[in-house]
Amino acid sequence: MARKLENHSLGFTSQILSTEKNHPDVHGAMNTPIYRSAAFEFPNSVAIAKAFQNQEEVASHTYSRITNPTVEALENKIKAISQGENVMLFSSGMAAISNTFMAICYAGCNIVTSPHLFGNTFALFQFTLASFGVEVRFVNTDHLDEIEAAIDENTVAFFCEVMTNPHLEIADLTQIKPMLARHNVPLIVDTTVIPWGAFEAFRWGVDIEVVSTTKYVSGGATSLGGAIVDYGTFDWSHNKRLAQVSNTAQFSPFMFKIKREIARNFGACMDPDSAYAQILGLETLQLRYERMSASAYELAQFLESLPEVVKATYPKLESFPYKALSDQFFNGNPGAMLTFSLKSREACFALMDRLQLIRRATNLFDNRTLIIHPESTIYGTFTEEMKQVMGIDPTLIRLSVGLEEVADLKADIAQALK
Ligand SMILES: *Cc1c(COP(=O)(O)O)cnc(C)c1O
């Protein structure tokens, strides 16, 4: 599946470029072909029966809602760089997150998490899952005792984002993980804002990683996608829903449940065209990430120096409250997201309206630099009370720094602030 060198382990990008599909291409195509086919044919009835009963040596494909060769090629590459035991791709980041919780939740269970979450994840927990009898317990993840106090025998997961958006908070996983292990609670982390290579989830005890591949992986907002990476580290016999699966599963009970039941029944599969775009995106991930991170740091320093800017927040700034954790977790490259605040909401709007190069758009980690005012957009339909719970500040602006020359970005901000 992957090319190897004797006595030498391949680096991040070499692994991406050399990990292939499970079946060699008949024409020797260098790029992974787009297998845009709903179904796959078999030579005889025994072969198709074996495929349906999972009795093959190397699994073949039957129907693209279940597996597809192009999608599988991307899964293999992500498996190689994440060192996960099992990887599954979905139609979006939200599909990866919702399938994860659909697999482990039951009526009467609870999820312990921070209220500082991506908006749709917050709504999934608070509204969608709540109507099926799932309770969400919001805690301040800076306080270990508060997290521990919220856990009981029906806690199915502690969930957090590796760095929250737009608050840029980092939970100290080195403290949280041992506490969770004592209570048999899995650590599920959304690592969308710090991709593989910069944050090595397995090193910090993450059991299940969820990612919106729409962001860094897609290679410039080409397509939607989501991934679940199962590190195979959690004993699921403690979960009331998965205890039974644990006895019969041929691999991790969590991923077994997802692959053989949940994902099939919800049908939020990644399509082969998106998988193709995201394979190309993954090939340049490290290059883009390093450039974006370097530009974000330079821009954050620039913003911090401007008299109009009340506060700039970026993990490498000395003023950043979680700097030590960022240095520890993110290999010196804490990504392309930064925030800054101006004196008022009006000042934020005025700045945004005068920008010429930077785009007013939602999304993160496009090749273009994007700016958004979270309070009036992403959180615009939330009540004032919920905005308070979620800590949404009307003077805050979020930037996702792209690949433009950083001098051009500085010039655009400088002229817009005039
Ligand atoms: C964008 C995002 C998601 C959702 O991903 P989609 O691909 O848009 O469904 C989830 N979590 C975080 C942190 C995100 O930024």
Short mmCIF file of C-alpha atoms and ligand atoms in Angstrom, two decimals, residues 92-95 97 118 121 161 165 190 192-193 212-215 224-225 364, ligand 1:
data_model
loop_
_atom_site.label_atom_id
_atom_site.label_comp_id
_atom_site.label_asym_id
_atom_site.label_seq_id
_atom_site.Cartn_x
_atom_site.Cartn_y
_atom_site.Cartn_z
CA SER A 92 -18.64 17.02 5.62
CA GLY A 93 -17.07 17.72 8.98
CA MET A 94 -20.53 17.81 10.54
CA ALA A 95 -21.27 14.35 9.11
CA ILE A 97 -19.08 14.58 14.08
CA PHE A 118 -18.07 25.39 16.34
CA THR A 121 -21.51 21.25 16.79
CA GLU A 161 -11.78 21.35 19.87
CA ASN A 165 -12.83 29.07 17.44
CA ASP A 190 -12.03 18.06 16.73
CA THR A 192 -9.86 20.87 12.21
CA VAL A 193 -7.85 24.00 13.03
CA SER A 212 -13.52 18.94 8.75
CA THR A 213 -11.36 18.22 5.69
CA THR A 214 -13.22 21.10 4.01
CA LYS A 215 -10.67 23.37 5.67
CA LEU A 224 -16.57 19.54 1.56
CA GLY A 225 -15.48 16.58 3.61
CA LEU A 364 -11.31 28.72 7.20
C1 LIG B 1 -15.95 23.90 9.68
C2 LIG B 1 -15.84 23.18 10.94
C3 LIG B 1 -16.66 22.07 11.22
C4 LIG B 1 -17.71 21.58 10.27
O1 LIG B 1 -17.20 21.17 9.07
P1 LIG B 1 -18.05 21.15 7.70
O2 LIG B 1 -17.11 20.46 6.76
O3 LIG B 1 -18.38 22.55 7.35
O4 LIG B 1 -19.29 20.34 7.98
C5 LIG B 1 -16.48 21.42 12.42
N1 LIG B 1 -15.57 21.84 13.33
C6 LIG B 1 -14.77 22.90 13.11
C7 LIG B 1 -13.79 23.30 14.14
C8 LIG B 1 -14.89 23.60 11.91
O5 LIG B 1 -14.11 24.69 11.71
#
